[in-house]
XYZ file of C-alpha atoms in Angstrom:
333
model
C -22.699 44.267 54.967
C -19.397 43.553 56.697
C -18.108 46.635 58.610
C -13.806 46.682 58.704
C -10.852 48.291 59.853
C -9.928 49.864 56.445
C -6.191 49.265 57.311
C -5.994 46.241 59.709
C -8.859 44.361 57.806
C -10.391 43.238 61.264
C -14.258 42.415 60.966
C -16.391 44.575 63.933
C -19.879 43.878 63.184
C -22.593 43.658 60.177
C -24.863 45.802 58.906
C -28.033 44.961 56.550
C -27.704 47.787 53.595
C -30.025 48.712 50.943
C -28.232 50.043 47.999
C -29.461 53.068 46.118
C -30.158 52.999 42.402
C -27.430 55.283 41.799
C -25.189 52.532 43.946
C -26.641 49.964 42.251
C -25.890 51.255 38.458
C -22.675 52.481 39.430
C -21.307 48.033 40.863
C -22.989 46.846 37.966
C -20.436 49.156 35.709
C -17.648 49.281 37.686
C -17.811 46.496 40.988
C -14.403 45.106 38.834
C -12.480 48.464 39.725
C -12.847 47.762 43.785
C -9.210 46.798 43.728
C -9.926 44.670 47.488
C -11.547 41.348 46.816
C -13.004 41.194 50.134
C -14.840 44.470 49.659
C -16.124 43.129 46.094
C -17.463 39.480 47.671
C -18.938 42.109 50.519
C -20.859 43.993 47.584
C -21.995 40.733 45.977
C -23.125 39.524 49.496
C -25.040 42.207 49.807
C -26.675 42.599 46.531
C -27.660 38.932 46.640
C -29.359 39.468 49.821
C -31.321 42.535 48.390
C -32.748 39.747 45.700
C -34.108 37.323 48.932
C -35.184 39.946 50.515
C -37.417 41.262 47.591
C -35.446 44.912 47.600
C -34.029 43.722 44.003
C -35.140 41.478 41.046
C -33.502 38.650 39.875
C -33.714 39.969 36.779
C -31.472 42.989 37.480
C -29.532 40.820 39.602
C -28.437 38.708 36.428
C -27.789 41.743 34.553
C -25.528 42.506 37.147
C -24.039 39.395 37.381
C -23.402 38.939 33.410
C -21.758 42.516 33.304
C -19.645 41.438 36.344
C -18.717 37.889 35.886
C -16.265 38.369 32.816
C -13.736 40.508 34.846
C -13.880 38.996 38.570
C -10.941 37.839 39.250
C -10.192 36.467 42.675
C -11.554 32.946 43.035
C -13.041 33.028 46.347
C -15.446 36.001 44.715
C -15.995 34.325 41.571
C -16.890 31.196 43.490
C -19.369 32.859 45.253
C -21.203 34.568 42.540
C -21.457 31.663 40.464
C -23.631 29.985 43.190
C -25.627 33.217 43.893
C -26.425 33.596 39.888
C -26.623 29.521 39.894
C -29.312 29.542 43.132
C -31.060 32.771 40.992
C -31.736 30.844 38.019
C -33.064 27.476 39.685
C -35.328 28.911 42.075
C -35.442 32.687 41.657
C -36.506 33.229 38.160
C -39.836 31.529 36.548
C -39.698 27.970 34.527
C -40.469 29.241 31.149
C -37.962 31.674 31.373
C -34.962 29.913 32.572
C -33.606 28.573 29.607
C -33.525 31.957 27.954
C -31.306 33.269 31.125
C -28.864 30.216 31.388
C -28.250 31.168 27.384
C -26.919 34.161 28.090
C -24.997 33.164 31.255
C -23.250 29.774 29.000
C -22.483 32.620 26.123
C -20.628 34.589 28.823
C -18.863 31.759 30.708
C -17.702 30.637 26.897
C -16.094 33.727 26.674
C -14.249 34.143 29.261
C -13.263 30.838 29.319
C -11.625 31.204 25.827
C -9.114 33.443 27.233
C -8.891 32.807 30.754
C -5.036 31.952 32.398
C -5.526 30.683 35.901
C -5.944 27.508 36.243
C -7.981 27.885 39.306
C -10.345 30.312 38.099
C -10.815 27.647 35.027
C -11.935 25.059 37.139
C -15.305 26.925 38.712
C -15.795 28.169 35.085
C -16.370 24.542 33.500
C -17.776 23.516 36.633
C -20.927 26.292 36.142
C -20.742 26.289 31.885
C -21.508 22.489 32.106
C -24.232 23.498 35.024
C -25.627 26.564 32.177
C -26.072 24.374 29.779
C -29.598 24.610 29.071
C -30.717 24.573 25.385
C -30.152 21.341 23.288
C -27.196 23.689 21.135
C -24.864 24.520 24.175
C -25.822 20.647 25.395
C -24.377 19.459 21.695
C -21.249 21.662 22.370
C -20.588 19.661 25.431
C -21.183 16.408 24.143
C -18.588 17.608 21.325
C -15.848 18.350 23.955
C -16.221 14.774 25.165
C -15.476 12.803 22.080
C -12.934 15.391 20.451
C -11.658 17.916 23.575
C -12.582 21.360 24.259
C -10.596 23.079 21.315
C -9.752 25.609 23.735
C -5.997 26.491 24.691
C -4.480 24.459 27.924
C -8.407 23.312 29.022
C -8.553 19.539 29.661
C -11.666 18.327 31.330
C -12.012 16.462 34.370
C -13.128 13.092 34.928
C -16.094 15.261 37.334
C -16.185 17.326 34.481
C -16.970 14.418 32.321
C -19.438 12.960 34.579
C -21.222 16.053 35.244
C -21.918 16.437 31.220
C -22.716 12.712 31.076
C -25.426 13.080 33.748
C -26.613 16.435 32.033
C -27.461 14.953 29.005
C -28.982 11.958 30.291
C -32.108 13.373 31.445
C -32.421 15.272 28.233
C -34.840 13.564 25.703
C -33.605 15.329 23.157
C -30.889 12.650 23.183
C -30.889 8.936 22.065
C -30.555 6.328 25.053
C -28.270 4.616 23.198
C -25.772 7.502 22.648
C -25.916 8.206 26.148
C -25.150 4.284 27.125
C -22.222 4.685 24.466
C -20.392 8.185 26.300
C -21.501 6.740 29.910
C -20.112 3.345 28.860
C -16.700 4.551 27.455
C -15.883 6.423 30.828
C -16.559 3.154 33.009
C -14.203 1.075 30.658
C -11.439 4.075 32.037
C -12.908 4.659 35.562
C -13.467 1.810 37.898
C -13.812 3.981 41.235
C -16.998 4.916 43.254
C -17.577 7.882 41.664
C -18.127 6.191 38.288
C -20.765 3.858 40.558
C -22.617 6.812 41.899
C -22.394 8.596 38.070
C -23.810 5.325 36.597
C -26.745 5.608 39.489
C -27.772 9.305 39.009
C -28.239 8.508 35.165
C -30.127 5.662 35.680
C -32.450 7.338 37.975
C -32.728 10.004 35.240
C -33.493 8.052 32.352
C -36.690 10.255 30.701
C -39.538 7.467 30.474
C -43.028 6.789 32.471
C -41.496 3.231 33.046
C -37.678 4.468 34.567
C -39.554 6.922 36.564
C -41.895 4.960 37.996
C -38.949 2.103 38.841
C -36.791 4.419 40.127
C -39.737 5.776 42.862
C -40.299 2.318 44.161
C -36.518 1.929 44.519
C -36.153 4.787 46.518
C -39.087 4.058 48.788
C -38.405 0.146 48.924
C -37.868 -0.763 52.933
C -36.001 -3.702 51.503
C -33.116 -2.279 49.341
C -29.349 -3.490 49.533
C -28.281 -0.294 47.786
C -26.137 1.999 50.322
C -27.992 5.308 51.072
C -24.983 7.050 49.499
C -26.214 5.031 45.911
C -29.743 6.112 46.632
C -28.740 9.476 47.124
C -27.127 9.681 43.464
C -30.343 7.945 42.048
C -32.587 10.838 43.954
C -30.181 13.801 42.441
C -31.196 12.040 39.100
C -34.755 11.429 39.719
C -35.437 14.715 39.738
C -33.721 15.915 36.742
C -34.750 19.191 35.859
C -35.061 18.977 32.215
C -38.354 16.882 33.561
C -40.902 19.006 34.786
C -43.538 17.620 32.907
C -42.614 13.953 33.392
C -41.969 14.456 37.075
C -45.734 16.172 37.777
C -47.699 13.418 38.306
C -44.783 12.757 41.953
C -45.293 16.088 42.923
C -48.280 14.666 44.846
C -46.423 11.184 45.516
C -44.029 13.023 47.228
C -46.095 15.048 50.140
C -48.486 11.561 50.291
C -45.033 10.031 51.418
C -42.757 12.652 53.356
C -44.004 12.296 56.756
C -43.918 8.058 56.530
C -40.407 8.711 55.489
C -39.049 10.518 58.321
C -41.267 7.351 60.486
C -39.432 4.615 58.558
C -36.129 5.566 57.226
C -33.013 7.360 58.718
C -32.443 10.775 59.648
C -29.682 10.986 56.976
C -32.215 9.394 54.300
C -35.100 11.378 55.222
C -33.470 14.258 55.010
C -32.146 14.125 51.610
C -35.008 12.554 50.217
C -36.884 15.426 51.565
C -34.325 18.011 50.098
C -34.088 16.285 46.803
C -36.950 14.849 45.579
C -39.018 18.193 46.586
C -41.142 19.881 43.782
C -38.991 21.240 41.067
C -41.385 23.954 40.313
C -42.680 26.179 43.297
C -45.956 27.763 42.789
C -48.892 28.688 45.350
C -49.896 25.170 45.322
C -46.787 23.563 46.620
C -46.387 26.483 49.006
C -49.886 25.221 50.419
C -48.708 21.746 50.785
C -45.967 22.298 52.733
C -47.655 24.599 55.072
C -50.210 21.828 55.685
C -47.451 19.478 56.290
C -45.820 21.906 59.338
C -49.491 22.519 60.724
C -49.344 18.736 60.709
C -46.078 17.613 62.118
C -45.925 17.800 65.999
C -43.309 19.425 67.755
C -41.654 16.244 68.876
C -40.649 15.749 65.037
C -38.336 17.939 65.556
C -36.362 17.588 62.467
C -39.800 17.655 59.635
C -41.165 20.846 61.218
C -37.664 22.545 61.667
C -37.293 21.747 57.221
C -41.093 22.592 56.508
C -40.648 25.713 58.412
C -37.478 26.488 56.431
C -38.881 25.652 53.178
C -42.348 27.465 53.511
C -39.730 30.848 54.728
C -37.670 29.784 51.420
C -40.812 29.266 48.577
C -42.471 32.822 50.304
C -39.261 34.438 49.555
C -38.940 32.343 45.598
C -42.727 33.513 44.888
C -41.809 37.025 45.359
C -38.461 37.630 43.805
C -40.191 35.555 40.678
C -43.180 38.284 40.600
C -39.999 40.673 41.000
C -38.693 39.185 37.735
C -42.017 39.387 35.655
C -43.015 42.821 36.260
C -38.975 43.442 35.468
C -39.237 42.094 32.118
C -42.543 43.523 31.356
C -41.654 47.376 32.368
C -38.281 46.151 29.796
């Protein structure tokens, strides 16, 4: 925690502090009433941090965060607790029980959208409902606000905005190919820039099929491509879609049987994000073991493998806890 000048607002040092349960209760009611914004992204800070450090569950940490998040209003704060209760939900929270979560989060995010005035503070709330979209309903909703609008007063989307619920959709299997071609298709015909390229990439990369996967892997191991590595980044972000899980298994394997040649035969840059991308989408004891055989491995003078495998072994310790956190949460509920 941050520790201020209450009247000149000059920072003097931090502090690590553990909120009580009293303290605790008392934000999740009331964190909107802190009239200063930087005391409020201060409190979220630290609140997040109790959740990696294992001093809080995830679970009460998205209670918090769905009691909170229809009444922030500065968008620096907002911003930040959307990627705290975004990072919670990917990693922090068990598979089987993240669709039920990002339900609840889209119904609130709906909400406030429906009567929300700055323009600003609209923006990171489509951003995140598109990114919440979980179940095949709230999926169908956005799909609906492509062909006829959003229906909601003075909110227009994007062309990202577009794009974003294109490439959501496309690794869905609940949807038809063809449909997807047809709302991927009409935005090209409007948009001829790179981003439309890179769009077109990540859904091809995601296309939910033994053969597209298995395609799309050679691709992005080829030696021999004339795709830029910007392209092949956009085709990795799809690749590992994470409506896929089941689909994608069988490269959980492919992918520690290939890291290290990786880093020996591609670029830094490449490496790098293909390491950070195309890692497991499901952590579990299993892929925590891998990676800790791949930093016994990796000597010293790979400088740049060991210093990520260190930092991901650190990261799925602290993911394996807060999701035991989360289960003996719901089962005490």
């Amino acid at each position: 925690m941050c520790i201020r000048d209450r009247y000149q607002r000059r920072v003097h040092g931090y502090a690590n502090v553990k909120l009580d349960a009293k303290s605790k209760q008392a934000f999740q009611q009331s964190l909107n009433k802190v009239s200063d914004s930087l005391a409020r992204m201060i409190i979220w800070r630290n609140i997040w941090d109790m959740v990696r450090d294992g001093q809080m569950s995830s679970k009460e940490f998205l209670n918090f965060a769905l009691a909170q998040l229809p009444h922030e209003s500065d968008e620096s704060v907002l911003e930040a607790a959307l990627v705290y209760v975004d990072t919670a939900i990917t990693w922090y929270i068990p598979f089987e029980y993240q669709e039920g979560e990002l339900n609840a989060l889209f119904g609130v995010v709906m909400e406030r959208l429906k009567t929300e005035k700055e323009e600003s503070i609209k923006r990171h709330l489509v951003a995140y409902l598109i990114l919440f979209a979980g179940s095949g309903k709230h999926k169908k909703v956005l799909v609906k606000w492509l062909k006829e609008g959003t229906g909601i007063l003075g909110l227009t989307l994007s062309q990202a905005n577009r794009y974003s619920i294109i490439k959501k959709i496309y690794g869905d299997a609940r949807f038809s190919l063809e449909e997807k071609q047809k709302l991927l298709n009409a935005e090209l015909k409007e948009d001829k820039s790179d981003v439309g390229l890179r769009a077109q990439r990540t859904c091809e990369a995601s296309i939910p099929t033994l053969e597209s996967k298995a395609k799309q892997w050679l691709q992005l191991l080829s030696e021999d491509t004339r795709e830029s590595e910007h392209m092949l980044f956009s085709a990795m972000r799809g690749f590992n879609s994470q409506d896929q899980v089941e689909l994608l298994k069988p490269y959980e394997e492919k992918y520690f049987e290939t890291i290290t040649d990786i880093f020996k035969k591609k670029t830094r840059y490449y490496a790098e994000a293909f390491f950070r991308f195309l890692k497991p989408r499901i952590v579990s004891e299993s892929v925590l073991k891998r990676f800790e055989e791949i930093k016994a491995k990796v000597s010293e003078e790979d400088r740049t493998l060991k210093k990520l495998t260190i930092e991901e072994v650190e990261d799925i310790k602290r993911m394996l806890r807060a999701q035991k956190l989360y289960l003996i949460d719901i089962k005490k509920a």
